[in-house]
XYZ file of N, CA and C in Angstrom:
555
model
N 4.750 -83.534 -34.049
C 4.598 -83.938 -34.673
C 4.902 -83.591 -36.896
N 4.944 -84.316 -37.735
C 4.921 -83.675 -38.761
C 3.547 -83.723 -38.580
N 2.639 -82.549 -39.077
C 1.039 -82.606 -39.463
C 0.897 -83.495 -40.102
N 1.067 -83.819 -41.102
C 0.472 -83.623 -42.609
C 1.395 -85.895 -42.405
N 1.925 -86.613 -41.535
C 2.054 -87.437 -41.020
C 1.989 -88.322 -40.192
N 1.525 -87.817 -38.685
C 1.192 -87.854 -37.818
C 2.626 -88.823 -37.240
N 3.931 -88.695 -37.315
C 5.301 -88.595 -37.173
C 6.206 -87.621 -36.427
N 6.888 -87.986 -35.642
C 7.661 -86.815 -35.179
C 8.837 -87.117 -36.749
N 9.252 -86.196 -36.280
C 10.291 -85.561 -37.439
C 11.786 -85.552 -36.842
N 13.156 -86.016 -37.630
C 14.164 -86.180 -36.928
C 15.441 -84.912 -36.860
N 16.019 -84.638 -36.029
C 17.644 -84.285 -35.919
C 18.367 -84.752 -35.401
N 19.772 -85.343 -36.516
C 20.875 -86.043 -36.157
C 22.237 -84.547 -35.826
N 22.689 -84.818 -34.501
C 23.567 -83.658 -33.881
C 24.719 -84.784 -34.414
N 25.635 -83.810 -35.205
C 27.121 -83.949 -35.321
C 27.735 -83.422 -35.052
N 29.233 -83.721 -34.652
C 30.534 -83.686 -34.115
C 31.022 -82.070 -35.084
N 30.794 -82.378 -36.037
C 31.339 -81.291 -37.306
C 30.929 -81.180 -38.686
N 30.416 -79.823 -39.679
C 30.196 -79.438 -40.367
C 30.851 -81.752 -41.520
N 32.181 -82.136 -41.460
C 31.660 -82.957 -42.256
C 31.414 -84.324 -42.319
N 31.024 -84.637 -40.997
C 30.313 -85.705 -40.579
C 28.994 -85.522 -40.845
N 28.229 -84.170 -40.646
C 27.083 -84.151 -40.987
C 27.025 -83.522 -42.540
N 28.036 -83.801 -43.658
C 27.669 -84.427 -45.062
C 28.335 -85.488 -45.146
N 28.307 -86.310 -44.876
C 28.497 -87.699 -44.554
C 27.107 -88.034 -44.528
N 26.366 -88.057 -43.201
C 25.022 -88.149 -43.133
C 24.453 -87.748 -44.410
N 24.515 -86.963 -44.686
C 23.598 -86.237 -45.881
C 23.917 -86.718 -47.104
N 24.694 -87.592 -47.226
C 25.042 -87.920 -49.224
C 24.112 -89.164 -48.618
N 24.979 -89.578 -47.453
C 23.405 -91.620 -46.724
C 22.676 -91.407 -47.061
N 21.438 -90.328 -46.059
C 20.702 -90.314 -46.333
C 19.633 -89.848 -48.303
N 20.681 -89.648 -49.126
C 19.580 -89.214 -50.217
C 20.600 -90.390 -51.311
N 21.305 -90.737 -50.353
C 21.681 -92.207 -51.559
C 20.575 -93.285 -51.276
N 19.732 -93.161 -49.906
C 18.771 -94.296 -49.234
C 17.422 -93.680 -50.366
N 17.657 -92.794 -51.026
C 16.231 -91.966 -51.337
C 15.233 -90.644 -50.467
N 16.158 -90.636 -49.535
C 15.779 -89.608 -49.090
C 15.696 -88.541 -49.512
N 14.348 -87.791 -49.575
C 14.156 -86.411 -51.205
C 14.682 -85.384 -50.400
N 15.782 -84.310 -51.056
C 16.400 -83.346 -50.327
C 15.929 -82.711 -49.684
N 14.549 -82.154 -50.772
C 14.020 -81.602 -49.901
C 13.170 -81.191 -48.442
N 13.664 -82.258 -47.835
C 12.802 -83.185 -46.794
C 14.331 -82.791 -45.502
N 14.974 -82.620 -46.730
C 16.779 -82.697 -45.201
C 17.010 -80.904 -45.413
N 17.155 -80.916 -44.063
C 17.812 -80.052 -43.631
C 18.783 -79.527 -42.859
N 20.042 -78.717 -43.555
C 21.228 -77.826 -42.792
C 20.931 -77.518 -41.447
N 20.237 -77.267 -39.756
C 20.049 -76.156 -39.346
C 21.088 -75.589 -38.637
N 21.113 -74.884 -38.314
C 21.854 -73.975 -37.454
C 21.761 -72.608 -38.223
N 22.353 -72.256 -37.861
C 23.192 -70.269 -38.677
C 24.419 -71.426 -39.804
N 23.781 -71.374 -41.255
C 25.019 -71.581 -42.022
C 25.463 -70.483 -43.313
N 26.213 -70.768 -43.568
C 27.375 -69.756 -44.074
C 27.639 -69.986 -45.553
N 27.777 -69.431 -46.844
C 28.318 -70.119 -48.409
C 29.780 -69.547 -47.729
N 30.189 -70.546 -48.112
C 31.825 -70.291 -47.852
C 32.829 -70.257 -49.263
N 32.168 -69.914 -49.964
C 32.306 -69.922 -51.418
C 32.683 -68.052 -51.870
N 33.673 -67.801 -52.741
C 33.627 -66.640 -52.373
C 33.197 -65.431 -53.906
N 32.137 -65.571 -53.934
C 31.461 -64.706 -55.239
C 31.330 -65.584 -56.973
N 31.667 -64.539 -57.744
C 31.531 -65.749 -59.387
C 32.569 -67.209 -59.401
N 33.688 -66.852 -58.809
C 35.043 -67.717 -58.655
C 34.357 -68.821 -58.198
N 33.725 -68.268 -56.571
C 33.806 -69.722 -55.749
C 31.827 -70.656 -56.495
N 31.527 -69.258 -57.124
C 30.466 -69.877 -57.888
C 30.294 -71.197 -59.082
N 31.462 -70.673 -60.112
C 32.183 -71.350 -61.158
C 32.275 -73.047 -60.599
N 33.563 -72.782 -60.095
C 33.743 -73.793 -59.045
C 33.400 -74.428 -58.835
N 31.673 -74.598 -58.032
C 31.032 -75.219 -57.020
C 29.474 -76.202 -58.398
N 29.242 -75.237 -60.281
C 28.790 -75.296 -60.909
C 30.287 -77.130 -61.139
N 31.281 -75.748 -61.530
C 31.786 -77.459 -62.916
C 32.258 -78.387 -61.565
N 32.394 -78.604 -59.921
C 31.880 -79.301 -59.021
C 30.689 -80.816 -59.181
N 29.505 -79.699 -59.709
C 28.065 -80.959 -59.958
C 28.567 -81.427 -61.343
N 28.854 -80.506 -62.765
C 29.433 -80.835 -63.767
C 29.736 -82.541 -63.464
N 31.138 -81.781 -63.092
C 31.971 -82.868 -63.015
C 31.235 -84.598 -62.474
N 30.778 -84.276 -60.744
C 30.202 -85.634 -60.613
C 29.056 -86.341 -61.637
N 28.605 -85.425 -62.268
C 27.172 -85.885 -63.020
C 27.771 -86.513 -64.294
N 29.044 -85.956 -64.952
C 30.053 -86.542 -66.097
C 30.672 -87.879 -66.202
N 31.136 -87.519 -64.265
C 31.929 -89.254 -64.304
C 30.334 -89.839 -63.911
N 29.533 -90.240 -63.327
C 28.050 -90.756 -63.265
C 27.931 -91.520 -64.540
N 28.325 -90.877 -65.481
C 27.645 -91.278 -66.926
C 28.533 -91.505 -67.864
N 29.505 -91.241 -67.262
C 30.531 -91.836 -68.232
C 30.826 -93.224 -67.764
N 30.782 -94.019 -65.689
C 30.913 -94.932 -65.270
C 29.687 -95.540 -66.148
N 28.495 -95.389 -66.412
C 27.773 -96.247 -66.099
C 27.895 -96.415 -67.860
N 28.165 -95.935 -68.795
C 28.459 -96.109 -69.826
C 29.010 -96.764 -70.043
N 30.384 -97.065 -69.043
C 31.315 -98.587 -68.492
C 30.821 -99.041 -68.815
N 29.854 -98.939 -67.669
C 29.455 -100.825 -66.758
C 28.268 -101.304 -68.239
N 27.329 -100.068 -68.747
C 26.820 -100.975 -69.648
C 26.695 -101.988 -70.567
N 27.576 -100.928 -72.114
C 28.216 -101.294 -72.867
C 28.598 -102.117 -73.350
N 29.445 -103.123 -72.582
C 30.108 -104.585 -72.591
C 29.115 -105.516 -72.712
N 28.108 -105.559 -71.580
C 27.229 -106.198 -71.823
C 26.411 -106.272 -72.536
N 25.956 -105.143 -72.991
C 25.062 -105.145 -73.987
C 25.637 -105.602 -75.389
N 26.672 -105.090 -75.395
C 27.219 -105.746 -77.103
C 26.917 -107.664 -76.504
N 27.578 -108.234 -76.088
C 27.382 -109.492 -75.613
C 25.819 -110.085 -76.040
N 25.217 -109.067 -74.731
C 23.791 -110.017 -75.228
C 23.306 -109.407 -76.509
N 23.951 -108.255 -77.327
C 23.014 -108.018 -78.824
C 23.628 -108.887 -79.678
N 24.948 -109.305 -79.816
C 25.729 -110.616 -80.460
C 24.755 -111.700 -79.878
N 25.236 -112.320 -79.464
C 24.085 -113.462 -78.546
C 22.867 -113.716 -79.030
N 22.427 -112.706 -79.279
C 20.734 -112.526 -79.017
C 20.475 -111.856 -81.060
N 21.255 -111.613 -81.305
C 21.068 -111.533 -83.322
C 21.879 -113.482 -84.310
N 22.742 -113.390 -83.168
C 23.407 -114.887 -83.330
C 22.106 -116.004 -83.821
N 21.745 -115.808 -82.525
C 20.732 -116.759 -82.199
C 18.979 -116.862 -82.863
N 19.490 -115.689 -83.488
C 18.037 -115.457 -83.799
C 17.723 -115.278 -85.745
N 18.883 -114.908 -85.720
C 18.769 -115.050 -87.441
C 20.061 -115.800 -87.926
N 20.792 -115.846 -88.973
C 22.275 -116.330 -90.036
C 23.353 -116.044 -89.045
N 23.728 -116.626 -88.087
C 25.361 -116.591 -87.612
C 26.200 -115.841 -88.374
N 25.922 -114.902 -88.763
C 27.193 -114.397 -89.905
C 27.927 -113.202 -89.761
N 29.311 -113.000 -89.624
C 29.757 -112.057 -89.010
C 29.289 -110.088 -88.849
N 28.409 -110.170 -89.950
C 27.554 -108.968 -90.146
C 26.205 -109.163 -89.239
N 25.797 -110.262 -88.613
C 24.641 -109.716 -88.007
C 25.652 -109.971 -86.623
N 26.371 -110.537 -86.619
C 27.272 -110.904 -85.145
C 27.503 -109.343 -84.783
N 28.087 -108.734 -85.288
C 28.766 -107.035 -85.278
C 27.863 -106.448 -84.938
N 26.647 -106.382 -86.276
C 24.892 -105.773 -86.072
C 24.421 -105.604 -84.634
N 24.518 -106.672 -83.786
C 23.711 -107.289 -82.865
C 24.408 -106.533 -81.866
N 25.770 -107.235 -81.805
C 26.861 -105.682 -80.709
C 26.729 -104.865 -80.627
N 26.667 -103.661 -82.120
C 26.763 -102.610 -82.154
C 25.752 -101.735 -81.297
N 23.986 -102.964 -81.648
C 23.068 -102.133 -80.914
C 22.768 -102.316 -79.841
N 23.455 -104.225 -79.177
C 23.271 -103.573 -77.907
C 24.261 -102.915 -76.805
N 25.368 -102.712 -77.386
C 26.412 -101.620 -77.198
C 25.294 -100.960 -76.815
N 24.814 -99.960 -77.366
C 23.944 -98.502 -77.499
C 22.916 -98.917 -76.876
N 22.177 -99.848 -76.787
C 20.968 -99.561 -75.420
C 21.978 -100.458 -74.641
N 22.943 -100.558 -74.179
C 23.168 -101.365 -72.648
C 24.215 -99.899 -72.046
N 24.530 -99.488 -73.140
C 25.115 -97.822 -72.758
C 24.002 -96.452 -72.007
N 23.015 -96.682 -73.153
C 21.365 -95.763 -72.290
C 21.604 -97.001 -71.288
N 20.963 -97.275 -71.179
C 20.659 -98.092 -69.467
C 21.844 -98.031 -69.012
N 22.904 -97.867 -68.760
C 24.148 -97.886 -67.574
C 24.312 -95.985 -67.624
N 23.952 -94.886 -68.838
C 24.153 -93.923 -68.210
C 23.027 -93.623 -67.770
N 21.644 -93.604 -68.297
C 20.136 -93.567 -67.066
C 20.407 -93.664 -65.495
N 20.473 -94.865 -65.784
C 21.328 -95.722 -64.152
C 22.099 -94.742 -63.642
N 22.787 -94.221 -64.004
C 24.382 -93.795 -63.064
C 24.265 -92.388 -62.884
N 22.448 -91.413 -63.712
C 22.291 -90.669 -63.019
C 21.210 -90.885 -62.730
N 20.767 -91.053 -62.337
C 19.418 -91.587 -61.300
C 19.751 -92.485 -59.968
N 21.197 -92.838 -60.248
C 21.134 -93.027 -58.887
C 22.320 -91.510 -57.563
N 22.767 -90.949 -58.538
C 23.238 -90.102 -57.769
C 22.765 -89.280 -56.748
N 23.200 -88.975 -55.722
C 22.396 -88.295 -54.188
C 21.663 -87.129 -54.933
N 20.609 -86.743 -54.280
C 20.464 -85.555 -54.741
C 20.523 -83.843 -54.380
N 21.877 -84.112 -53.199
C 22.740 -83.061 -53.013
C 23.531 -83.775 -52.612
N 24.951 -83.492 -54.044
C 26.198 -83.874 -54.505
C 27.302 -83.119 -53.885
N 28.133 -83.598 -53.197
C 29.024 -83.926 -52.295
C 29.893 -82.281 -52.781
N 29.886 -82.281 -54.109
C 31.252 -80.643 -54.265
C 29.885 -79.746 -54.228
N 28.570 -79.432 -53.628
C 27.572 -78.887 -53.613
C 27.731 -78.594 -52.021
N 27.833 -79.416 -51.403
C 27.367 -79.854 -49.741
C 28.442 -78.744 -49.547
N 30.490 -78.702 -50.137
C 31.110 -78.390 -49.688
C 31.552 -77.032 -49.511
N 30.484 -76.137 -50.014
C 29.654 -74.643 -50.302
C 29.791 -74.204 -49.004
N 28.732 -74.853 -48.370
C 27.956 -74.305 -46.351
C 28.758 -75.013 -45.679
N 28.383 -74.565 -44.784
C 29.435 -74.766 -43.435
C 28.816 -73.812 -42.204
N 29.140 -74.526 -41.011
C 28.239 -73.943 -40.195
C 29.115 -72.598 -40.206
N 28.600 -71.705 -39.164
C 29.261 -70.267 -38.928
C 29.369 -70.450 -37.600
N 28.397 -71.724 -36.776
C 28.726 -71.259 -34.850
C 29.211 -72.519 -34.772
N 31.097 -72.551 -33.687
C 31.660 -73.998 -33.909
C 30.567 -74.131 -32.962
N 30.914 -76.143 -32.895
C 30.129 -77.021 -32.252
C 29.342 -77.657 -33.039
N 28.710 -78.749 -32.210
C 27.671 -79.603 -33.115
C 26.549 -79.094 -33.954
N 26.636 -79.977 -35.317
C 25.950 -79.285 -36.683
C 24.981 -80.692 -36.404
N 23.900 -79.765 -37.100
C 22.602 -80.033 -37.067
C 21.985 -81.007 -38.013
N 21.588 -81.952 -38.505
C 20.663 -82.464 -39.751
C 19.615 -83.008 -39.426
N 18.267 -81.905 -40.227
C 17.057 -82.020 -39.138
C 16.370 -83.053 -41.049
N 15.285 -83.895 -40.744
C 14.879 -84.639 -42.058
C 13.561 -84.783 -41.662
N 13.017 -84.424 -42.170
C 10.791 -84.539 -42.036
C 11.153 -85.714 -42.685
N 9.736 -86.075 -41.325
C 9.214 -87.842 -42.129
C 7.989 -87.863 -42.423
N 7.827 -88.196 -43.597
C 6.998 -88.698 -44.186
C 5.665 -89.694 -43.522
N 6.242 -90.480 -43.356
C 5.356 -91.888 -42.904
C 6.376 -92.353 -42.138
N 6.149 -94.522 -41.606
C 6.593 -95.072 -40.062
C 7.074 -95.625 -41.429
N 6.741 -96.105 -42.654
C 8.452 -96.354 -42.797
C 9.411 -95.554 -42.766
N 9.359 -94.572 -43.675
C 10.418 -93.546 -43.759
C 11.257 -93.247 -42.569
N 9.917 -93.236 -41.778
C 11.030 -92.752 -40.320
C 12.658 -94.049 -39.543
N 11.810 -95.096 -40.089
C 12.115 -96.657 -40.130
C 13.888 -96.552 -40.443
N 13.263 -96.333 -42.411
C 14.788 -96.164 -42.856
C 15.701 -94.801 -42.312
N 15.568 -94.215 -42.450
C 16.464 -92.966 -41.990
C 17.337 -93.248 -40.198
N 16.634 -93.816 -39.335
C 16.619 -94.565 -38.051
C 17.946 -95.148 -38.886
N 17.539 -96.077 -38.961
C 18.918 -96.899 -39.374
C 20.145 -96.600 -40.201
N 19.892 -95.125 -41.482
C 21.504 -94.274 -41.627
C 21.855 -93.988 -40.586
N 20.802 -93.175 -39.328
C 21.720 -91.917 -38.354
C 21.638 -93.191 -37.095
N 21.999 -94.310 -37.367
C 22.538 -95.508 -36.308
C 24.450 -95.972 -37.005
N 24.692 -94.690 -37.688
C 25.744 -94.506 -37.719
C 27.328 -93.911 -36.694
N 28.155 -94.390 -36.797
C 29.515 -93.957 -36.165
C 29.265 -92.221 -35.733
N 29.257 -91.654 -36.693
C 29.076 -89.600 -37.249
C 28.057 -89.091 -36.163
N 27.325 -89.863 -36.249
C 25.890 -88.886 -35.274
C 26.125 -89.809 -34.108
N 26.273 -88.036 -33.318
C 26.592 -87.934 -31.738
C 24.972 -88.681 -31.133
N 23.884 -87.897 -31.624
C 22.553 -88.051 -30.866
C 21.454 -87.839 -32.073
N 20.419 -88.378 -31.311
C 19.094 -88.577 -32.476
C 18.477 -88.213 -31.638
N 16.959 -86.952 -32.097
C 16.168 -86.069 -31.625
C 15.120 -86.317 -31.692
N 13.482 -86.917 -31.663
C 12.756 -86.407 -32.306
C 11.984 -85.169 -32.157
N 11.760 -83.843 -32.923
C 10.972 -82.936 -32.926
C 9.849 -82.849 -33.293
N 8.768 -82.150 -32.703
C 7.182 -82.200 -33.554
C 7.005 -81.622 -34.852
N 7.771 -80.949 -35.091
C 7.365 -80.264 -36.008
C 9.456 -79.304 -36.723
N 9.471 -80.105 -37.698
C 11.167 -79.649 -38.351
C 10.975 -78.320 -38.166
N 9.620 -77.308 -39.700
C 9.724 -76.284 -39.415
C 9.779 -75.632 -38.581
N 9.060 -75.798 -36.732
C 9.356 -74.896 -36.123
C 10.162 -74.432 -35.453
N 11.634 -75.117 -35.490
C 12.940 -75.008 -35.193
C 13.381 -73.736 -35.170
N 14.044 -73.250 -34.445
C 14.369 -71.635 -34.349
C 15.562 -71.741 -35.726
N 16.609 -70.244 -36.381
C 17.335 -70.813 -37.052
C 18.542 -70.313 -35.610
N 19.756 -70.724 -35.698
C 20.721 -70.180 -35.017
C 21.601 -71.406 -34.323
N 22.326 -71.333 -33.087
C 22.855 -71.924 -32.361
C 21.794 -73.602 -32.579
N 22.365 -74.904 -32.188
C 21.655 -75.695 -31.925
C 21.676 -75.303 -30.598
N 19.958 -76.110 -30.636
C 19.313 -75.830 -28.842
C 20.001 -77.348 -28.278
N 20.321 -78.330 -29.415
C 20.927 -79.517 -28.555
C 22.437 -79.801 -28.396
N 23.195 -78.738 -28.564
C 24.575 -79.077 -28.436
C 24.619 -78.700 -26.700
N 25.745 -79.748 -26.443
C 25.888 -79.410 -24.005
C 26.761 -78.379 -24.712
């Protein structure tokens, strides 16, 4: 059992790396800390040298930029409407007041949208995950350190998806050996 939590850690066995990446993304979106998620087995980096690193950096930057732009687009229009209505109701409804309210509201709404977009980014971006692949063909394991019974229930719900072949409870994820998965058939 996880020494600090008193609940067992979980290992989910997948058919291939693609299924494992989907599970990692779901876990990350559900709020499981990236430090608690571990890809099990012998893993190799599949990018090559500086070019691969640049591609990974570019992919991560584009993912964050896309989230920020989407947040800007989703936040600015409602903020502009709210700001214009607020200033029109609280002051004399002149064109200048409505325009100023719309501008201020749009800026405020855009900042809230960008912040929300960036905070909802998975801790392991899919562009980063694609740079790693299992070295041994066969099942790919995703281990999750469990911190509480509540987190264990949340992780179990995520792992009930179709791409997870089997779920095993282990005493401590850190005690597992590196190499091929012992849970493979």
